[in-house]
PDB file of C-alpha atoms and ligand atoms in Angstrom:
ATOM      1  CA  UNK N  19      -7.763 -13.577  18.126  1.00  0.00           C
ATOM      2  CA  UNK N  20      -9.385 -10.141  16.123  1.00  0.00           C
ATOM      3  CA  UNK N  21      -9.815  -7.508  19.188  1.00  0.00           C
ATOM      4  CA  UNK N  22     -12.746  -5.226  18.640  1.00  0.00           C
ATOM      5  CA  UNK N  23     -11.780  -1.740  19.901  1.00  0.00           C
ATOM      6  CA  UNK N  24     -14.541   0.517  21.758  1.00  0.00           C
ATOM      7  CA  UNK N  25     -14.885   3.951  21.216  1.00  0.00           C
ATOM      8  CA  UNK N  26     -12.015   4.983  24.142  1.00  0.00           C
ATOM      9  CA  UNK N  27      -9.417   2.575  22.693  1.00  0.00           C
ATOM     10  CA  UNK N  28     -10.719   3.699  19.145  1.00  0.00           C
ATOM     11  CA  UNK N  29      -9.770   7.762  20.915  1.00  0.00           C
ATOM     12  CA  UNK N  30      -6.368   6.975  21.604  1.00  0.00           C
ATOM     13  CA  UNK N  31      -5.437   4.788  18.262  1.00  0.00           C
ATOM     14  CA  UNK N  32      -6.475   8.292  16.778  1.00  0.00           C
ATOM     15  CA  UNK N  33      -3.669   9.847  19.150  1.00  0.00           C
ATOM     16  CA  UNK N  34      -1.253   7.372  18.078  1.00  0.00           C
ATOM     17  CA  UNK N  35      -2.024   7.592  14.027  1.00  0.00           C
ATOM     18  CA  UNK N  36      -1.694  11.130  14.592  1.00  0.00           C
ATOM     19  CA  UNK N  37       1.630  10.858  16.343  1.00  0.00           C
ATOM     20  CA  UNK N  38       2.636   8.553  13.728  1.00  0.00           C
ATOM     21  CA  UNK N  39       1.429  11.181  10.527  1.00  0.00           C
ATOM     22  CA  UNK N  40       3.245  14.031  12.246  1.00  0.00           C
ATOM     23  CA  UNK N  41       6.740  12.041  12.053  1.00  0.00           C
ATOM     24  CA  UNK N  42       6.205  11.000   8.328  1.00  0.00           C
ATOM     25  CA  UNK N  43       4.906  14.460   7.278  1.00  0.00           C
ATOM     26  CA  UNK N  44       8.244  16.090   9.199  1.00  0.00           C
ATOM     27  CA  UNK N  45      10.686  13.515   7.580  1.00  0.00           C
ATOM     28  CA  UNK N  46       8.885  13.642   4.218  1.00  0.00           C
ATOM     29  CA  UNK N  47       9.923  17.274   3.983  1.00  0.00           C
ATOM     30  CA  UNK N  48      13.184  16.539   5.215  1.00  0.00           C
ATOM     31  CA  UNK N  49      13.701  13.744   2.868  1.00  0.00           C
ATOM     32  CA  UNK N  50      16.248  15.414   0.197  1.00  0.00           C
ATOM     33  CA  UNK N  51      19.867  15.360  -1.570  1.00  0.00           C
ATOM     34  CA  UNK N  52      22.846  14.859   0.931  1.00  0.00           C
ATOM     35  CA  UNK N  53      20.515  13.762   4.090  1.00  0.00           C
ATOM     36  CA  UNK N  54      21.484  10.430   5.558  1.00  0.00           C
ATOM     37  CA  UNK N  55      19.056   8.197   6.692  1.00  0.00           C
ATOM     38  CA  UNK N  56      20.789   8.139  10.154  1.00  0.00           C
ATOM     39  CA  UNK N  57      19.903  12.139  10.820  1.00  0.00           C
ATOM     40  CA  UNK N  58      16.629  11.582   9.142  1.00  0.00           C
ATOM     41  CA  UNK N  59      15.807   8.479  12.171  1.00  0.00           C
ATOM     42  CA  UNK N  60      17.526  11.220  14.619  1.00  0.00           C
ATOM     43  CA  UNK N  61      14.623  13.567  13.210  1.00  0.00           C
ATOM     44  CA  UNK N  62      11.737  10.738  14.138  1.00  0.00           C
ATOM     45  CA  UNK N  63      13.380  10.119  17.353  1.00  0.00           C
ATOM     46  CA  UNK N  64      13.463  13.977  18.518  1.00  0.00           C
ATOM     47  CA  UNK N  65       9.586  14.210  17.861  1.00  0.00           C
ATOM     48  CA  UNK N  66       8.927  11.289  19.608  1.00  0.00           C
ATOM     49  CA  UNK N  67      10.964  12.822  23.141  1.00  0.00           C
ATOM     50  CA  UNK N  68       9.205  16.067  22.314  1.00  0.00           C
ATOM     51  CA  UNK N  69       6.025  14.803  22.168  1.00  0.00           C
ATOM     52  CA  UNK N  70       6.509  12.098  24.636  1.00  0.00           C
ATOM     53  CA  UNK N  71       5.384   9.331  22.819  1.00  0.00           C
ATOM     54  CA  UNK N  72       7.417   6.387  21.934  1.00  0.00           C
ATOM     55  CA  UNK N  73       9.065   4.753  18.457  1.00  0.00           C
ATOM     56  CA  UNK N  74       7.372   1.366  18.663  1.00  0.00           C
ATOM     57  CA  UNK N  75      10.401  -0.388  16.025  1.00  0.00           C
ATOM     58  CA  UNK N  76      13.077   0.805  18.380  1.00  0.00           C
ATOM     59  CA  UNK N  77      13.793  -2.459  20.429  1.00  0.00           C
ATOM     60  CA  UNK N  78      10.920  -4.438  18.638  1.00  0.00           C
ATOM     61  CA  UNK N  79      12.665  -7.417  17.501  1.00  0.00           C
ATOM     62  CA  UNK N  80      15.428  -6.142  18.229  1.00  0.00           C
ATOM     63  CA  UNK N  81      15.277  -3.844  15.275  1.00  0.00           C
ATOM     64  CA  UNK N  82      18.262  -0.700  16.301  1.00  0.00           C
ATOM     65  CA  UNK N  83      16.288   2.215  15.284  1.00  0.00           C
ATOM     66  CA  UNK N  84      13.395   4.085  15.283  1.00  0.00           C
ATOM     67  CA  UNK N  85      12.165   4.496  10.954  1.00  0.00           C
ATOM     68  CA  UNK N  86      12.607   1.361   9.056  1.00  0.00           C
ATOM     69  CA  UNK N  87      14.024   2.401   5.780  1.00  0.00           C
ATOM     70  CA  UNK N  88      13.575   1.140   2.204  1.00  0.00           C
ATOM     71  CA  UNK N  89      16.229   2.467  -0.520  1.00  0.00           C
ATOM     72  CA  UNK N  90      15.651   2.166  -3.923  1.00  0.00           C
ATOM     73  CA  UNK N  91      16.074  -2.117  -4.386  1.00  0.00           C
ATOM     74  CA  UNK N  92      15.518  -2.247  -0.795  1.00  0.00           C
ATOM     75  CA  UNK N  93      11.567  -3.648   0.241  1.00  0.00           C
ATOM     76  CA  UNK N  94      11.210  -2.738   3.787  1.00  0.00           C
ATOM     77  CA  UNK N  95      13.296  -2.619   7.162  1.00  0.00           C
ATOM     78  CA  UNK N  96      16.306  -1.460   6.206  1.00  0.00           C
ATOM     79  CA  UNK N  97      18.090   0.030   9.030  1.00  0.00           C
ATOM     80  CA  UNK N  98      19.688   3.889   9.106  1.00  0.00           C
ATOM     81  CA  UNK N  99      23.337   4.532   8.601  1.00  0.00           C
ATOM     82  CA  UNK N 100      25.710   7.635   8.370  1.00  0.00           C
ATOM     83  CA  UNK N 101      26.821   6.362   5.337  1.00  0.00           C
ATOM     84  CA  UNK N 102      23.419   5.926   3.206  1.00  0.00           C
ATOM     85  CA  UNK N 103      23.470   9.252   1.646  1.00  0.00           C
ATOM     86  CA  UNK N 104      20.110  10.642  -0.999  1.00  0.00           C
ATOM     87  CA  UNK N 105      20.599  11.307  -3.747  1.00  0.00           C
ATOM     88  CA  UNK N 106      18.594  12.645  -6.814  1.00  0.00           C
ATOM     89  CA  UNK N 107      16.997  10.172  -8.178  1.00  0.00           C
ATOM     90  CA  UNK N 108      16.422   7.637  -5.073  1.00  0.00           C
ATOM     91  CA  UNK N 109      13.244   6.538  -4.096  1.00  0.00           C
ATOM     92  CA  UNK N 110      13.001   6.457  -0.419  1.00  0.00           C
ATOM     93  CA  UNK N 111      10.250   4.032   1.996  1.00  0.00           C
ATOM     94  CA  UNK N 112       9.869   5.723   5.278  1.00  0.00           C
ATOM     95  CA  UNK N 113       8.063   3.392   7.713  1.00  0.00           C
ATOM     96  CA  UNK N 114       7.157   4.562  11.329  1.00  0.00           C
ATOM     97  CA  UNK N 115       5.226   3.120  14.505  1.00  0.00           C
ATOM     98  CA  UNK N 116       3.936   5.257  17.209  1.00  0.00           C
ATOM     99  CA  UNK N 117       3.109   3.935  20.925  1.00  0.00           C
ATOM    100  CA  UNK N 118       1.227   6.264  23.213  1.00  0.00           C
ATOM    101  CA  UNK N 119      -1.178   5.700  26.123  1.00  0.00           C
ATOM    102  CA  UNK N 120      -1.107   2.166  25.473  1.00  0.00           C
ATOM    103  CA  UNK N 121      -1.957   1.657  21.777  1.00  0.00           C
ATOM    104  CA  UNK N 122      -0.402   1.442  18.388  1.00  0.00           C
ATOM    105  CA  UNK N 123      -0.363   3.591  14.748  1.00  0.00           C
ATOM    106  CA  UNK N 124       1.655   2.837  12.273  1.00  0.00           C
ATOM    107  CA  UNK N 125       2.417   4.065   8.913  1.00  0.00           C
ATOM    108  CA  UNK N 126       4.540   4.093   6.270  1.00  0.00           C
ATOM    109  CA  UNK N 127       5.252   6.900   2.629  1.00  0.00           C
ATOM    110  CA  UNK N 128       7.884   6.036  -0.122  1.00  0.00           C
ATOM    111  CA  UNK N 129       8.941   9.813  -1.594  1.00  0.00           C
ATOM    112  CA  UNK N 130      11.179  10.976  -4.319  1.00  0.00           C
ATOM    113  CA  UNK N 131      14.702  12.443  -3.735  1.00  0.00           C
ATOM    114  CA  UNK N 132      15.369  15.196  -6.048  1.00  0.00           C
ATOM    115  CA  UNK N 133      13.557  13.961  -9.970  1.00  0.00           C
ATOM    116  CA  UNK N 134      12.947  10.048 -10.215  1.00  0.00           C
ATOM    117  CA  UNK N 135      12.863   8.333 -13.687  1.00  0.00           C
ATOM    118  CA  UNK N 136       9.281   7.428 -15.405  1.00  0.00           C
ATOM    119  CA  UNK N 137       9.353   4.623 -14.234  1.00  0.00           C
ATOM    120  CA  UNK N 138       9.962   5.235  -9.993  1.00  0.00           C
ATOM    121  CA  UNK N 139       6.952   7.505 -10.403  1.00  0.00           C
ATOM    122  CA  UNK N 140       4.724   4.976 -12.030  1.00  0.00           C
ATOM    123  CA  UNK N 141       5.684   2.691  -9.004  1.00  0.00           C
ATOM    124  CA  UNK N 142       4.737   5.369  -6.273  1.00  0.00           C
ATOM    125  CA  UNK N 143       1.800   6.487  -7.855  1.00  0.00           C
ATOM    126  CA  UNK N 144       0.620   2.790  -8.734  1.00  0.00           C
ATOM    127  CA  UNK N 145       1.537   1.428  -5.001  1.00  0.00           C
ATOM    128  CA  UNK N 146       0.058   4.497  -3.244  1.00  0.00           C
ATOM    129  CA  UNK N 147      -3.027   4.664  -5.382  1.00  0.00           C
ATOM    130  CA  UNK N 148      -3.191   0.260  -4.621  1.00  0.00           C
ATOM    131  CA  UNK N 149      -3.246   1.428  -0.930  1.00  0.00           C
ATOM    132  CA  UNK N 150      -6.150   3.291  -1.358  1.00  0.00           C
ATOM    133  CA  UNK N 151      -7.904   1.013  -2.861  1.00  0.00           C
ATOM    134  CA  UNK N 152      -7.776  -1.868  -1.027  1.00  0.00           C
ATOM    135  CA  UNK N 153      -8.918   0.922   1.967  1.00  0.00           C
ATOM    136  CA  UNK N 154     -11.825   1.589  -0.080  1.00  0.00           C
ATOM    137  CA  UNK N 155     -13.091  -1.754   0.600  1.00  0.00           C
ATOM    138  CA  UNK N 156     -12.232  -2.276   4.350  1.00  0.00           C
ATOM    139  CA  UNK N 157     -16.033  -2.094   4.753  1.00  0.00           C
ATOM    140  CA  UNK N 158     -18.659  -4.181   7.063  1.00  0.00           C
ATOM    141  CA  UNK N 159     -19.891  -5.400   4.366  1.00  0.00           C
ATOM    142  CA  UNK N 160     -16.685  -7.241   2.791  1.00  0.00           C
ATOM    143  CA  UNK N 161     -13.662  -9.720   4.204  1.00  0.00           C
ATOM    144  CA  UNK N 162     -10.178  -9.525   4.205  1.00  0.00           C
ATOM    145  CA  UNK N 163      -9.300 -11.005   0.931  1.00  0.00           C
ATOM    146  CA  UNK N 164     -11.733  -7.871  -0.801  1.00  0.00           C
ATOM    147  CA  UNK N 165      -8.856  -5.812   0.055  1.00  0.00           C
ATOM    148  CA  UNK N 166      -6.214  -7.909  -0.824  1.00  0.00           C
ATOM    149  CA  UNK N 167      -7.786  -8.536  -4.061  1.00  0.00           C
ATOM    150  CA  UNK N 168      -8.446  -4.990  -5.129  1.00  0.00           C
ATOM    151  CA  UNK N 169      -5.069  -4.174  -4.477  1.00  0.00           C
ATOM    152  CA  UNK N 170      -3.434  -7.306  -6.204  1.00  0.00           C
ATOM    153  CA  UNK N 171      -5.700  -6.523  -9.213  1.00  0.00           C
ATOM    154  CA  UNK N 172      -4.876  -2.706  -9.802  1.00  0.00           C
ATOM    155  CA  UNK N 173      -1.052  -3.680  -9.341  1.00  0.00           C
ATOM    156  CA  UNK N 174      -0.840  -6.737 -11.399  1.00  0.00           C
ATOM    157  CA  UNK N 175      -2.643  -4.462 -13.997  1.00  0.00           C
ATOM    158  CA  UNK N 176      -0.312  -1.910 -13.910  1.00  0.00           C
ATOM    159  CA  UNK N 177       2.889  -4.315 -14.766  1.00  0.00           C
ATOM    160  CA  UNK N 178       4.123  -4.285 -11.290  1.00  0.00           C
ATOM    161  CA  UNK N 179       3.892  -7.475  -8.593  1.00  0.00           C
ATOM    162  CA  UNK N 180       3.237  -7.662  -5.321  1.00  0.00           C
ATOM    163  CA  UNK N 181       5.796  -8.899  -2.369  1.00  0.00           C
ATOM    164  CA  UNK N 182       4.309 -11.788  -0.596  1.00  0.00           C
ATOM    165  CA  UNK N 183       6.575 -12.462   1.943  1.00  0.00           C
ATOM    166  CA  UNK N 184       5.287  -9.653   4.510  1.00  0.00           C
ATOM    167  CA  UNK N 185       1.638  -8.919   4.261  1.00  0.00           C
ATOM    168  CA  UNK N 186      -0.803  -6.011   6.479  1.00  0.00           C
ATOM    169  CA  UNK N 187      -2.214  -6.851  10.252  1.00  0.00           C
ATOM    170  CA  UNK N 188      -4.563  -6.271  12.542  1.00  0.00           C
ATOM    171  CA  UNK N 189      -3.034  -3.562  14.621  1.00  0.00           C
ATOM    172  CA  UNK N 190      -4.439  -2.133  18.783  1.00  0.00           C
ATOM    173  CA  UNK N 191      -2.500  -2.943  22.316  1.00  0.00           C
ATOM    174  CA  UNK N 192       0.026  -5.107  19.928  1.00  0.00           C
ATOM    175  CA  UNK N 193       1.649  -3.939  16.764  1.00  0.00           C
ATOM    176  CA  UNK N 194       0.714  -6.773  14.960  1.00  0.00           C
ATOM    177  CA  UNK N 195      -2.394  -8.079  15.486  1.00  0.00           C
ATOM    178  CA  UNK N 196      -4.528 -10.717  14.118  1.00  0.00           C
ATOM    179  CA  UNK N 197      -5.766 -10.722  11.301  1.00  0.00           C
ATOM    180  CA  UNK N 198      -3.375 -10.727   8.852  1.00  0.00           C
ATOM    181  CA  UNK N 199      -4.181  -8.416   5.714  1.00  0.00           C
ATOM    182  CA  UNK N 200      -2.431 -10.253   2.607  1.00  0.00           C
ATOM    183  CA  UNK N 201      -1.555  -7.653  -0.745  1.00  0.00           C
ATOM    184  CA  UNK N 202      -3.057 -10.920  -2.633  1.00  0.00           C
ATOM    185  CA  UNK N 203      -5.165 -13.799  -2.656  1.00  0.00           C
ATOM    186  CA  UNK N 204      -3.565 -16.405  -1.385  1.00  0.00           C
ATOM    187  CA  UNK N 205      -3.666 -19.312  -3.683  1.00  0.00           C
ATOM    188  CA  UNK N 206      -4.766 -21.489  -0.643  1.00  0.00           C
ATOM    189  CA  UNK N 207      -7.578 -19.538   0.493  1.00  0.00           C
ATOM    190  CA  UNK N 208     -10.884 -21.151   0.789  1.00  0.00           C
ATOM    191  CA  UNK N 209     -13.996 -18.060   0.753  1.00  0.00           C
ATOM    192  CA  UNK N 210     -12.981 -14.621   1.404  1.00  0.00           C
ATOM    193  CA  UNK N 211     -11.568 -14.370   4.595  1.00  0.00           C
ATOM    194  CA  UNK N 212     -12.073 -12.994   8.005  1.00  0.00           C
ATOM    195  CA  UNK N 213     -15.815 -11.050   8.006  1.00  0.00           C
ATOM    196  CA  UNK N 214     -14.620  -7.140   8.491  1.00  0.00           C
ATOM    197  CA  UNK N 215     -16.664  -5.942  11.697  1.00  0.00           C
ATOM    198  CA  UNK N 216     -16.872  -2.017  13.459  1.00  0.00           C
ATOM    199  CA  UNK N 217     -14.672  -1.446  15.710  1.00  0.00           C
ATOM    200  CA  UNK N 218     -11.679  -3.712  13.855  1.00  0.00           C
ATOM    201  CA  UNK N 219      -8.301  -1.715  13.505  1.00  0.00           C
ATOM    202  CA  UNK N 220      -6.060  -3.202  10.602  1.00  0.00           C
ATOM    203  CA  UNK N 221      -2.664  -1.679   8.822  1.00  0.00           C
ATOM    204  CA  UNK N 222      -2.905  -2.453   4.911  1.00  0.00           C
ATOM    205  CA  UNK N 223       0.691  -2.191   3.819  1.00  0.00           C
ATOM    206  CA  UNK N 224       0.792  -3.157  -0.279  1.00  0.00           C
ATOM    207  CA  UNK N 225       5.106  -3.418  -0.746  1.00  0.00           C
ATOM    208  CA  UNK N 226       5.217  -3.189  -4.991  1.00  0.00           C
ATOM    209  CA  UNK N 227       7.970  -4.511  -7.192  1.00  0.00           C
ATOM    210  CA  UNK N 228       8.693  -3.244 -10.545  1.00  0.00           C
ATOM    211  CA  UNK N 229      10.006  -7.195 -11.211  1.00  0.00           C
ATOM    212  CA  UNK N 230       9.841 -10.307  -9.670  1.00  0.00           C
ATOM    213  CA  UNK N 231       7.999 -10.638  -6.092  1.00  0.00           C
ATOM    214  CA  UNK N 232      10.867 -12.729  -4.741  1.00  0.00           C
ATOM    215  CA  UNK N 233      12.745 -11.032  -1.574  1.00  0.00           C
ATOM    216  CA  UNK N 234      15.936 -12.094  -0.123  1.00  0.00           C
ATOM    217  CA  UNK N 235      16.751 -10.570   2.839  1.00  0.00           C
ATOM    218  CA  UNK N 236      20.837  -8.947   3.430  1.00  0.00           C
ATOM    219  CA  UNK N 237      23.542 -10.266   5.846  1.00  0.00           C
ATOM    220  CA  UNK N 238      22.090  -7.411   8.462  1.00  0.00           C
ATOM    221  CA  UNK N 239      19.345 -10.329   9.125  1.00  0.00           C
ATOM    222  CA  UNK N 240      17.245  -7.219   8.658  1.00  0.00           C
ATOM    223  CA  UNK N 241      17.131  -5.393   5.303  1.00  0.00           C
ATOM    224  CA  UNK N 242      14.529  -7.123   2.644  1.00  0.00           C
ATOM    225  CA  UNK N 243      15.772  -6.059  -1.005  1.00  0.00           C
ATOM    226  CA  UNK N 244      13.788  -7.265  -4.275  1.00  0.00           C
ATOM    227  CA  UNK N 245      15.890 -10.373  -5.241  1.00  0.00           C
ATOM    228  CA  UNK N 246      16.285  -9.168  -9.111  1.00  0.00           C
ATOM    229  CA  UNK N 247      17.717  -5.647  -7.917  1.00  0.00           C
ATOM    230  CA  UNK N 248      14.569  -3.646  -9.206  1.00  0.00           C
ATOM    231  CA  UNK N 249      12.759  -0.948  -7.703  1.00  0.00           C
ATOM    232  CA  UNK N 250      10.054  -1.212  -4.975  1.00  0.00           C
ATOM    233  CA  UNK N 251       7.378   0.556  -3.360  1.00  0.00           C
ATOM    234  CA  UNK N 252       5.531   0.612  -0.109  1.00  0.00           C
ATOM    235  CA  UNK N 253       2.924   2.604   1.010  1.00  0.00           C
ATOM    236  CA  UNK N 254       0.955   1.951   4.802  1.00  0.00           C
ATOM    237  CA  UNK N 255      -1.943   3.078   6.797  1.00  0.00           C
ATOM    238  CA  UNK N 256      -3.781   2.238   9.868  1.00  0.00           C
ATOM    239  CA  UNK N 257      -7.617   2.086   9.108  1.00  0.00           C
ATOM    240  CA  UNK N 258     -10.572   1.582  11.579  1.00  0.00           C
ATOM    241  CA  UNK N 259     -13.597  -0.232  10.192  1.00  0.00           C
ATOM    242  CA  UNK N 260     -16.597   1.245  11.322  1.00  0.00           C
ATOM    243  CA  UNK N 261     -20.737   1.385  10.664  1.00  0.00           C
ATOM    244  CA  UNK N 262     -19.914   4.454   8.822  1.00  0.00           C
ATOM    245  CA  UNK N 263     -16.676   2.780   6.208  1.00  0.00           C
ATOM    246  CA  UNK N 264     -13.237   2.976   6.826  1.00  0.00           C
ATOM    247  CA  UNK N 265     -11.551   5.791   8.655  1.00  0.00           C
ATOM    248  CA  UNK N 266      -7.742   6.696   8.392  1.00  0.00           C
ATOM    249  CA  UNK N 267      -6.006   7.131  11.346  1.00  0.00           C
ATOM    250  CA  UNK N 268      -2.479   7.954   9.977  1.00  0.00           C
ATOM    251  CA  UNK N 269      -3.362  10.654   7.342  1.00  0.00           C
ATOM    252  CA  UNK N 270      -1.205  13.413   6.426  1.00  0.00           C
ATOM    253  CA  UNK N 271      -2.831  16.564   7.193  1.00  0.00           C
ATOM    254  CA  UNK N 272      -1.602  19.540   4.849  1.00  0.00           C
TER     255      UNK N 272
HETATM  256 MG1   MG H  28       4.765  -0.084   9.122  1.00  0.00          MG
HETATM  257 MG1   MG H  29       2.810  -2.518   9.486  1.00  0.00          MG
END
């Protein structure tokens, strides 16, 4: 079932994307040579009390923290530790999810450690670039798969391929929502997909391998890692569909 958000619950989704870009912006910055990815979750966590809003992963699942963390190899979900130390050279994915006043943001940035090869920054600037694209077309006027095509095009162009085994959502009072927002086409799809409509609230998530799609997942039962060991990319934002086009409630504001 698609929920249709008025223009109160639309207000406070706004609260939470902002909530949500203030945590990424803060551990963006903080993102560098020698950091674990344990203090950088403590980081998250201490905005979150301050500002008295809570990390929707923490519990979800049963997922133990509050950033889901992506190393290098790693796709999505990996989970902090005092022992993953940055280093130069690392690419790092930095997912977050915000809950306040009853609604969900979430969000997610993949940033350089120190200088990345060629290649890393072909991936980030490829995936991130994807992301906006496929938000270009979360208009009333297309479906679901418009997005998912326009970003599996402008990947599969670049070289790179897109993970298929976790896709976008519709996003509101739940985290994940229906419907879901594929990276591709599925092969089985019939048409375009769900009609986009005002008032819709959807996270497109595009998670970009330099190699094969395939995912395996690590004895954690949590961390995804690209099953060939090569680099990947994810980039996230939660968009509202409106009269007007899409608006982005989980921008970074500089
Ligand atoms: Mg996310
Ligand atoms: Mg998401």
């Amino acid at each position: 079932m698609i929920y249709i958000k008025n223009k109160e619950e639309l207000k406070k989704m706004r609260n939470a994307g902002k909530a949500v870009a203030e945590v990424l912006s803060r551990l963006k910055e903080e993102a560098k040579e020698g950091v674990t990815t344990w203090e950088l979750n403590e980081i998250a966590e201490g905005i979150a009390s301050a500002k008295s809003f809570k990390a929707a992963f923490k519990g979800y699942a049963d997922f133990p923290a509050s950033v889901c963390f992506a190393l290098n190899e790693e796709v999505v979900h990996g989970i902090p530790s005092k022992k993953t130390v940055l280093k130069n050279g690392d690419i790092l994915g930095m997912d977050f999810g915000a809950y306040l006043d009853g609604y969900y943001g979430d969000s997610a940035i993949t940033v350089a450690v120190g200088k990345i090869s060629p290649l890393a920054e072909k991936l980030l600037k490829v995936t991130e670039t994807s992301l906006y694209k496929g938000i270009d077309k979360a208009t009333t006027s297309n479906r679901i798969f418009d997005i998912s095509e326009q970003i599996q095009t402008y990947v599969e162009t670049n070289g790179f391929s897109l993970v298929k085994t976790f896709v976008g959502h519709g996003i509101g009072k739940s985290l994940h929502e229906d419907p879901q927002v594929p990276n591709f086409v599925p092969k089985s799809s019939n048409g375009r997909g769900v009609k986009l409509k005002a008032g819709m609230v959807i996270a497109i998530e595009p998670m970009v391998n330099v190699g094969t799609s395939d995912v395996k997942i690590l004895d954690d039962g949590w961390t995804a890692v690209t099953s060939d060991g090569t680099l990947s990319a994810h980039f996230e934002h939660t968009v509202a569909i409106s009269d007007n086009g899409p608006e982005v409630l989980t921008e970074i504001i500089h």
